[in-house]
Each structure stands twice: as structure tokens, then as C-alpha cells.
Amino acid sequence: MNNFILNFAFLLLVISSFLKQKLLKQVGFLTFAIVFCFYGIAQKNSLFVFWGIIVFLINLYRLLEILRKKKSATRIDEEIIDIYNNVFPELSKEEFGLIWEKGKILKSRQGEILCKQGIVQGDIFLLLEGKVAVFRDNRKIAELTRGNFVAEKGYVKRKPASADVVAETDIEYVLWKRIDFERLKEENPQLFSKINDVLQKGYSH
């Protein structure tokens, strides 16, 4: 019977390790820790019980952190509610929160170049404040303001940028690295697909 408990515990550990959904993964690890503790009690092995409790507490903390982030992800600050409504309406509030926390809010001075024509752009920008100008072959073809993406076409198509993008004023923007979206593709393919649709819609207008 004791061998069955131990084998069951390690089976849970192996299965949990392969789960991609973080919440389910932590629940699996917690269950492993509980079963491992019971095995230690059955064996009257205080060392097994001790380490089972340690593993349980660590994964309980991680589970609570995941739940806390999920809860906070459903709250959208007033300053960016228009971004959610106008740019990401297809996403749930939780999905928007997950995407938003992957980005980094940065500032650039007037005259700084965000994107260079002919260069493959790995990052994506979403303007929050200020204005940028788009130049193709040294000719101004557009201006972009709050709620507009920069360099999304190059990211989606994996091709060199078709224009220069220069800050016409001091600007504030959200920056997402390509690696952020590559990780998202592995962790949450469904959400990645939605984001891809948002980006494609952005450059099709």
C-alpha cells in the first residue's frame, strides 16, 4: 500500500510537470506534496514529512500568487480603459491584463527614431502619449497618436520595416519584445492567436 502511495505521488509530479496551464500545474504540485506527506506519515519518516510540508508551502505560495494576479488582471485602470475598449475589444479583461503586464512602459524624446526603414523590427510599440511621424523614402506619409501600434506589420510578417517612425513630440509607449510573444505562443496559443488578429487589424487600416 505504501509503495502505491509513493508511486501515485511521483506520477502526480510527472504529470504536473508537463502541464502548461500554470494554475493546474501548481494544483498538481500541491497534491503531490500532500500525498508525499501522507507517505511519510505512513512510513513514520519525519524527514519525508518535513520536505513534503516545505514543498506544499512553496507551491501554496505560488498558487496564491497566480490567483492574485488573475484577480488583479480583471481590473483595468481608468487611464488605459480606452486602450482596452478601442484596441483590444476582442480580449477579455483577464486576457488584456495578461498581455499588458508583459509590456514595458517607456518614454522617448522628440526626434528619436523608433523604427528604421529596411531594418527587421523585433519589438512592437503601442503609443500612449504624444505623436510619431511615419516616413517612407524621406517623405512623410502618416502621423500616429494614442492607441496606434508601431512596427506591428514587420513583426507579424517578419519582414524589414517599410518606413521610418520618428517621435514628433516627447512620447510614452508600451513596448513588447518579440520573445514575450514567442513565450505567449507556447503558454497560451489561443490568446496569442487573438493578439495576432489585433496586430493584423492594426496594419490593415
PDB file of C-alpha atoms in Angstrom:
ATOM      1  CA  MET A   1       0.000   0.000   0.000  1.00  0.00           C
ATOM      2  CA  ASN A   2       2.817   2.380   0.913  1.00  0.00           C
ATOM      3  CA  ASN A   3       4.516   1.727  -2.418  1.00  0.00           C
ATOM      4  CA  PHE A   4       1.258   2.554  -4.178  1.00  0.00           C
ATOM      5  CA  ILE A   5       1.075   5.912  -2.351  1.00  0.00           C
ATOM      6  CA  LEU A   6       4.673   6.751  -3.265  1.00  0.00           C
ATOM      7  CA  ASN A   7       4.206   5.761  -6.913  1.00  0.00           C
ATOM      8  CA  PHE A   8       0.984   7.761  -7.080  1.00  0.00           C
ATOM      9  CA  ALA A   9       2.773  10.805  -5.642  1.00  0.00           C
ATOM     10  CA  PHE A  10       5.534  10.684  -8.231  1.00  0.00           C
ATOM     11  CA  LEU A  11       3.009  10.070 -11.007  1.00  0.00           C
ATOM     12  CA  LEU A  12       1.299  13.307  -9.967  1.00  0.00           C
ATOM     13  CA  LEU A  13       4.656  15.073 -10.012  1.00  0.00           C
ATOM     14  CA  VAL A  14       5.457  13.884 -13.530  1.00  0.00           C
ATOM     15  CA  ILE A  15       2.008  14.741 -14.913  1.00  0.00           C
ATOM     16  CA  SER A  16       2.066  18.187 -13.286  1.00  0.00           C
ATOM     17  CA  SER A  17       5.485  18.937 -14.764  1.00  0.00           C
ATOM     18  CA  PHE A  18       4.067  18.563 -18.275  1.00  0.00           C
ATOM     19  CA  LEU A  19       1.012  20.768 -17.710  1.00  0.00           C
ATOM     20  CA  LYS A  20       1.216  24.136 -19.484  1.00  0.00           C
ATOM     21  CA  GLN A  21      -1.590  25.802 -17.562  1.00  0.00           C
ATOM     22  CA  LYS A  22       0.136  27.367 -14.551  1.00  0.00           C
ATOM     23  CA  LEU A  23      -2.851  27.092 -12.215  1.00  0.00           C
ATOM     24  CA  LEU A  24      -3.347  23.376 -12.886  1.00  0.00           C
ATOM     25  CA  LYS A  25       0.407  22.805 -12.612  1.00  0.00           C
ATOM     26  CA  GLN A  26       0.507  24.323  -9.110  1.00  0.00           C
ATOM     27  CA  VAL A  27      -2.568  22.360  -8.014  1.00  0.00           C
ATOM     28  CA  GLY A  28      -0.801  19.211  -9.199  1.00  0.00           C
ATOM     29  CA  PHE A  29       2.350  20.066  -7.251  1.00  0.00           C
ATOM     30  CA  LEU A  30       0.275  20.791  -4.139  1.00  0.00           C
ATOM     31  CA  THR A  31      -1.475  17.440  -4.437  1.00  0.00           C
ATOM     32  CA  PHE A  32       1.901  15.721  -4.835  1.00  0.00           C
ATOM     33  CA  ALA A  33       3.152  17.380  -1.637  1.00  0.00           C
ATOM     34  CA  ILE A  34       0.064  16.273   0.315  1.00  0.00           C
ATOM     35  CA  VAL A  35       0.321  12.665  -0.895  1.00  0.00           C
ATOM     36  CA  PHE A  36       4.069  12.669  -0.175  1.00  0.00           C
ATOM     37  CA  CYS A  37       3.367  13.855   3.385  1.00  0.00           C
ATOM     38  CA  PHE A  38       0.870  11.024   3.876  1.00  0.00           C
ATOM     39  CA  TYR A  39       3.503   8.588   2.649  1.00  0.00           C
ATOM     40  CA  GLY A  40       5.977   9.998   5.166  1.00  0.00           C
ATOM     41  CA  ILE A  41       3.413   9.656   7.961  1.00  0.00           C
ATOM     42  CA  ALA A  42       2.648   6.070   6.945  1.00  0.00           C
ATOM     43  CA  GLN A  43       6.372   5.302   6.913  1.00  0.00           C
ATOM     44  CA  LYS A  44       6.895   7.222  10.166  1.00  0.00           C
ATOM     45  CA  ASN A  45       9.614   9.114   8.366  1.00  0.00           C
ATOM     46  CA  SER A  46       9.799  12.657   9.749  1.00  0.00           C
ATOM     47  CA  LEU A  47      12.249  13.752   7.024  1.00  0.00           C
ATOM     48  CA  PHE A  48       9.743  12.891   4.273  1.00  0.00           C
ATOM     49  CA  VAL A  49       7.004  14.715   6.181  1.00  0.00           C
ATOM     50  CA  PHE A  50       9.241  17.756   6.669  1.00  0.00           C
ATOM     51  CA  TRP A  51      10.142  18.066   2.987  1.00  0.00           C
ATOM     52  CA  GLY A  52       6.570  17.355   1.956  1.00  0.00           C
ATOM     53  CA  ILE A  53       5.440  20.309   4.075  1.00  0.00           C
ATOM     54  CA  ILE A  54       8.172  22.547   2.611  1.00  0.00           C
ATOM     55  CA  VAL A  55       7.151  21.649  -0.955  1.00  0.00           C
ATOM     56  CA  PHE A  56       3.496  22.208  -0.025  1.00  0.00           C
ATOM     57  CA  LEU A  57       4.148  25.685   1.414  1.00  0.00           C
ATOM     58  CA  ILE A  58       6.267  26.778  -1.556  1.00  0.00           C
ATOM     59  CA  ASN A  59       3.641  25.717  -4.065  1.00  0.00           C
ATOM     60  CA  LEU A  60       0.799  27.106  -1.965  1.00  0.00           C
ATOM     61  CA  TYR A  61       2.535  30.490  -2.103  1.00  0.00           C
ATOM     62  CA  ARG A  62       2.928  30.198  -5.877  1.00  0.00           C
ATOM     63  CA  LEU A  63      -0.717  29.203  -6.278  1.00  0.00           C
ATOM     64  CA  LEU A  64      -1.870  32.201  -4.239  1.00  0.00           C
ATOM     65  CA  GLU A  65       0.334  34.475  -6.377  1.00  0.00           C
ATOM     66  CA  ILE A  66      -1.260  33.108  -9.546  1.00  0.00           C
ATOM     67  CA  LEU A  67      -4.746  33.662  -8.125  1.00  0.00           C
ATOM     68  CA  ARG A  68      -3.801  37.177  -7.010  1.00  0.00           C
ATOM     69  CA  LYS A  69      -2.533  38.043 -10.491  1.00  0.00           C
ATOM     70  CA  LYS A  70      -5.657  36.577 -12.102  1.00  0.00           C
ATOM     71  CA  LYS A  71      -7.807  38.729  -9.836  1.00  0.00           C
ATOM     72  CA  SER A  72      -5.790  41.900 -10.479  1.00  0.00           C
ATOM     73  CA  ALA A  73      -5.793  41.146 -14.219  1.00  0.00           C
ATOM     74  CA  THR A  74      -9.576  41.602 -14.299  1.00  0.00           C
ATOM     75  CA  ARG A  75      -9.231  45.200 -13.059  1.00  0.00           C
ATOM     76  CA  ILE A  76      -8.308  47.779 -15.689  1.00  0.00           C
ATOM     77  CA  ASP A  77      -7.004  51.190 -14.627  1.00  0.00           C
ATOM     78  CA  GLU A  78      -9.034  54.204 -15.708  1.00  0.00           C
ATOM     79  CA  GLU A  79      -6.004  55.598 -17.586  1.00  0.00           C
ATOM     80  CA  ILE A  80      -5.978  52.697 -20.043  1.00  0.00           C
ATOM     81  CA  ILE A  81      -9.654  51.711 -20.238  1.00  0.00           C
ATOM     82  CA  ASP A  82      -9.877  53.439 -23.648  1.00  0.00           C
ATOM     83  CA  ILE A  83      -6.926  51.359 -24.885  1.00  0.00           C
ATOM     84  CA  TYR A  84      -8.762  48.199 -23.865  1.00  0.00           C
ATOM     85  CA  ASN A  85     -12.057  49.292 -25.440  1.00  0.00           C
ATOM     86  CA  ASN A  86     -10.620  50.636 -28.699  1.00  0.00           C
ATOM     87  CA  VAL A  87      -7.588  48.434 -29.361  1.00  0.00           C
ATOM     88  CA  PHE A  88      -8.267  45.131 -27.610  1.00  0.00           C
ATOM     89  CA  PRO A  89     -12.089  44.751 -27.550  1.00  0.00           C
ATOM     90  CA  GLU A  90     -11.867  41.077 -28.584  1.00  0.00           C
ATOM     91  CA  LEU A  91      -9.938  40.219 -25.413  1.00  0.00           C
ATOM     92  CA  SER A  92     -11.463  39.524 -22.020  1.00  0.00           C
ATOM     93  CA  LYS A  93     -10.302  41.790 -19.194  1.00  0.00           C
ATOM     94  CA  GLU A  94      -8.210  38.943 -17.823  1.00  0.00           C
ATOM     95  CA  GLU A  95      -6.550  38.362 -21.207  1.00  0.00           C
ATOM     96  CA  PHE A  96      -5.869  42.077 -21.567  1.00  0.00           C
ATOM     97  CA  GLY A  97      -4.287  42.113 -18.109  1.00  0.00           C
ATOM     98  CA  LEU A  98      -2.017  39.212 -19.016  1.00  0.00           C
ATOM     99  CA  ILE A  99      -0.852  40.984 -22.176  1.00  0.00           C
ATOM    100  CA  TRP A 100      -0.453  44.361 -20.511  1.00  0.00           C
ATOM    101  CA  GLU A 101       1.806  43.055 -17.741  1.00  0.00           C
ATOM    102  CA  LYS A 102       4.148  41.575 -20.358  1.00  0.00           C
ATOM    103  CA  GLY A 103       4.794  45.035 -21.794  1.00  0.00           C
ATOM    104  CA  LYS A 104       7.123  47.728 -20.510  1.00  0.00           C
ATOM    105  CA  ILE A 105       6.137  51.408 -20.404  1.00  0.00           C
ATOM    106  CA  LEU A 106       8.918  53.602 -21.816  1.00  0.00           C
ATOM    107  CA  LYS A 107       9.462  57.203 -22.901  1.00  0.00           C
ATOM    108  CA  SER A 108      11.354  58.687 -25.849  1.00  0.00           C
ATOM    109  CA  ARG A 109      12.368  62.239 -26.666  1.00  0.00           C
ATOM    110  CA  GLN A 110      11.252  64.244 -29.669  1.00  0.00           C
ATOM    111  CA  GLY A 111      13.329  63.276 -32.699  1.00  0.00           C
ATOM    112  CA  GLU A 112      14.187  59.759 -31.547  1.00  0.00           C
ATOM    113  CA  ILE A 113      13.826  57.018 -34.154  1.00  0.00           C
ATOM    114  CA  LEU A 114      11.656  54.093 -33.081  1.00  0.00           C
ATOM    115  CA  CYS A 115      11.745  52.162 -36.325  1.00  0.00           C
ATOM    116  CA  LYS A 116      14.139  52.305 -39.289  1.00  0.00           C
ATOM    117  CA  GLN A 117      13.090  51.530 -42.863  1.00  0.00           C
ATOM    118  CA  GLY A 118      14.699  48.356 -44.177  1.00  0.00           C
ATOM    119  CA  ILE A 119      15.565  47.010 -40.726  1.00  0.00           C
ATOM    120  CA  VAL A 120      13.816  43.940 -39.309  1.00  0.00           C
ATOM    121  CA  GLN A 121      11.947  45.116 -36.219  1.00  0.00           C
ATOM    122  CA  GLY A 122      11.640  42.634 -33.388  1.00  0.00           C
ATOM    123  CA  ASP A 123       9.657  44.815 -30.988  1.00  0.00           C
ATOM    124  CA  ILE A 124       6.132  46.218 -31.031  1.00  0.00           C
ATOM    125  CA  PHE A 125       5.158  49.648 -29.717  1.00  0.00           C
ATOM    126  CA  LEU A 126       1.744  50.944 -28.668  1.00  0.00           C
ATOM    127  CA  LEU A 127       1.536  54.716 -28.297  1.00  0.00           C
ATOM    128  CA  LEU A 128       0.108  56.085 -25.063  1.00  0.00           C
ATOM    129  CA  GLU A 129       1.079  59.768 -25.190  1.00  0.00           C
ATOM    130  CA  GLY A 130       2.469  62.080 -27.860  1.00  0.00           C
ATOM    131  CA  LYS A 131       2.754  61.772 -31.616  1.00  0.00           C
ATOM    132  CA  VAL A 132       5.045  60.000 -34.097  1.00  0.00           C
ATOM    133  CA  ALA A 133       5.568  60.602 -37.803  1.00  0.00           C
ATOM    134  CA  VAL A 134       5.902  57.871 -40.418  1.00  0.00           C
ATOM    135  CA  PHE A 135       8.336  58.495 -43.294  1.00  0.00           C
ATOM    136  CA  ARG A 136       8.816  56.378 -46.395  1.00  0.00           C
ATOM    137  CA  ASP A 137      11.772  57.255 -48.600  1.00  0.00           C
ATOM    138  CA  ASN A 138      12.134  60.527 -46.634  1.00  0.00           C
ATOM    139  CA  ARG A 139       8.523  61.522 -47.367  1.00  0.00           C
ATOM    140  CA  LYS A 140       6.060  61.904 -44.514  1.00  0.00           C
ATOM    141  CA  ILE A 141       3.092  59.624 -45.110  1.00  0.00           C
ATOM    142  CA  ALA A 142       1.287  59.476 -41.759  1.00  0.00           C
ATOM    143  CA  GLU A 143       1.058  60.572 -38.150  1.00  0.00           C
ATOM    144  CA  LEU A 144       0.199  58.225 -35.304  1.00  0.00           C
ATOM    145  CA  THR A 145      -1.157  59.064 -31.861  1.00  0.00           C
ATOM    146  CA  ARG A 146      -2.509  57.281 -28.773  1.00  0.00           C
ATOM    147  CA  GLY A 147      -3.810  53.782 -29.401  1.00  0.00           C
ATOM    148  CA  ASN A 148      -1.798  53.173 -32.570  1.00  0.00           C
ATOM    149  CA  PHE A 149       0.721  50.369 -32.963  1.00  0.00           C
ATOM    150  CA  VAL A 150       4.199  50.926 -34.370  1.00  0.00           C
ATOM    151  CA  ALA A 151       6.146  48.199 -36.224  1.00  0.00           C
ATOM    152  CA  GLU A 152       3.377  45.602 -35.936  1.00  0.00           C
ATOM    153  CA  LYS A 153       3.407  44.833 -39.665  1.00  0.00           C
ATOM    154  CA  GLY A 154       7.092  43.928 -39.616  1.00  0.00           C
ATOM    155  CA  TYR A 155       6.556  41.753 -36.562  1.00  0.00           C
ATOM    156  CA  VAL A 156       3.633  39.796 -37.991  1.00  0.00           C
ATOM    157  CA  LYS A 157       5.168  39.339 -41.451  1.00  0.00           C
ATOM    158  CA  ARG A 158       8.746  39.031 -40.156  1.00  0.00           C
ATOM    159  CA  LYS A 159       9.911  41.455 -42.828  1.00  0.00           C
ATOM    160  CA  PRO A 160      12.045  44.629 -42.716  1.00  0.00           C
ATOM    161  CA  ALA A 161      10.197  47.803 -41.747  1.00  0.00           C
ATOM    162  CA  SER A 162       8.631  49.581 -44.714  1.00  0.00           C
ATOM    163  CA  ALA A 163       9.074  53.051 -43.179  1.00  0.00           C
ATOM    164  CA  ASP A 164      10.922  55.156 -40.613  1.00  0.00           C
ATOM    165  CA  VAL A 165       8.990  56.077 -37.475  1.00  0.00           C
ATOM    166  CA  VAL A 166      10.200  59.188 -35.632  1.00  0.00           C
ATOM    167  CA  ALA A 167       8.884  60.799 -32.445  1.00  0.00           C
ATOM    168  CA  GLU A 168       7.396  64.192 -33.392  1.00  0.00           C
ATOM    169  CA  THR A 169       6.921  65.029 -29.720  1.00  0.00           C
ATOM    170  CA  ASP A 170       8.064  63.501 -26.464  1.00  0.00           C
ATOM    171  CA  ILE A 171       6.205  60.201 -26.315  1.00  0.00           C
ATOM    172  CA  GLU A 172       5.214  57.441 -23.925  1.00  0.00           C
ATOM    173  CA  TYR A 173       4.521  53.948 -25.182  1.00  0.00           C
ATOM    174  CA  VAL A 174       4.235  50.290 -24.257  1.00  0.00           C
ATOM    175  CA  LEU A 175       6.993  48.058 -25.613  1.00  0.00           C
ATOM    176  CA  TRP A 176       6.595  44.327 -26.148  1.00  0.00           C
ATOM    177  CA  LYS A 177       9.638  42.241 -27.074  1.00  0.00           C
ATOM    178  CA  ARG A 178       9.306  39.537 -29.722  1.00  0.00           C
ATOM    179  CA  ILE A 179      10.395  36.982 -27.126  1.00  0.00           C
ATOM    180  CA  ASP A 180       7.383  37.975 -24.973  1.00  0.00           C
ATOM    181  CA  PHE A 181       5.012  36.930 -27.747  1.00  0.00           C
ATOM    182  CA  GLU A 182       7.021  33.816 -28.590  1.00  0.00           C
ATOM    183  CA  ARG A 183       6.633  32.690 -24.982  1.00  0.00           C
ATOM    184  CA  LEU A 184       2.939  33.555 -25.073  1.00  0.00           C
ATOM    185  CA  LYS A 185       2.580  31.393 -28.185  1.00  0.00           C
ATOM    186  CA  GLU A 186       3.826  28.405 -26.175  1.00  0.00           C
ATOM    187  CA  GLU A 187       1.994  29.200 -22.933  1.00  0.00           C
ATOM    188  CA  ASN A 188      -1.356  30.323 -24.338  1.00  0.00           C
ATOM    189  CA  PRO A 189      -1.815  29.653 -28.095  1.00  0.00           C
ATOM    190  CA  GLN A 190      -5.421  30.846 -28.058  1.00  0.00           C
ATOM    191  CA  LEU A 191      -4.522  34.246 -26.609  1.00  0.00           C
ATOM    192  CA  PHE A 192      -1.542  34.524 -28.973  1.00  0.00           C
ATOM    193  CA  SER A 193      -3.897  33.988 -31.916  1.00  0.00           C
ATOM    194  CA  LYS A 194      -6.176  36.781 -30.668  1.00  0.00           C
ATOM    195  CA  ILE A 195      -3.231  39.166 -30.314  1.00  0.00           C
ATOM    196  CA  ASN A 196      -2.063  38.298 -33.808  1.00  0.00           C
ATOM    197  CA  ASP A 197      -5.540  39.202 -35.098  1.00  0.00           C
ATOM    198  CA  VAL A 198      -5.372  42.548 -33.265  1.00  0.00           C
ATOM    199  CA  LEU A 199      -1.977  43.325 -34.804  1.00  0.00           C
ATOM    200  CA  GLN A 200      -3.099  42.370 -38.308  1.00  0.00           C
ATOM    201  CA  LYS A 201      -6.180  44.530 -37.938  1.00  0.00           C
ATOM    202  CA  GLY A 202      -3.900  47.387 -36.880  1.00  0.00           C
ATOM    203  CA  TYR A 203      -1.848  47.469 -40.070  1.00  0.00           C
ATOM    204  CA  SER A 204      -4.760  46.656 -42.387  1.00  0.00           C
ATOM    205  CA  HIS A 205      -6.394  50.014 -41.629  1.00  0.00           C
TER     206      HIS A 205
END
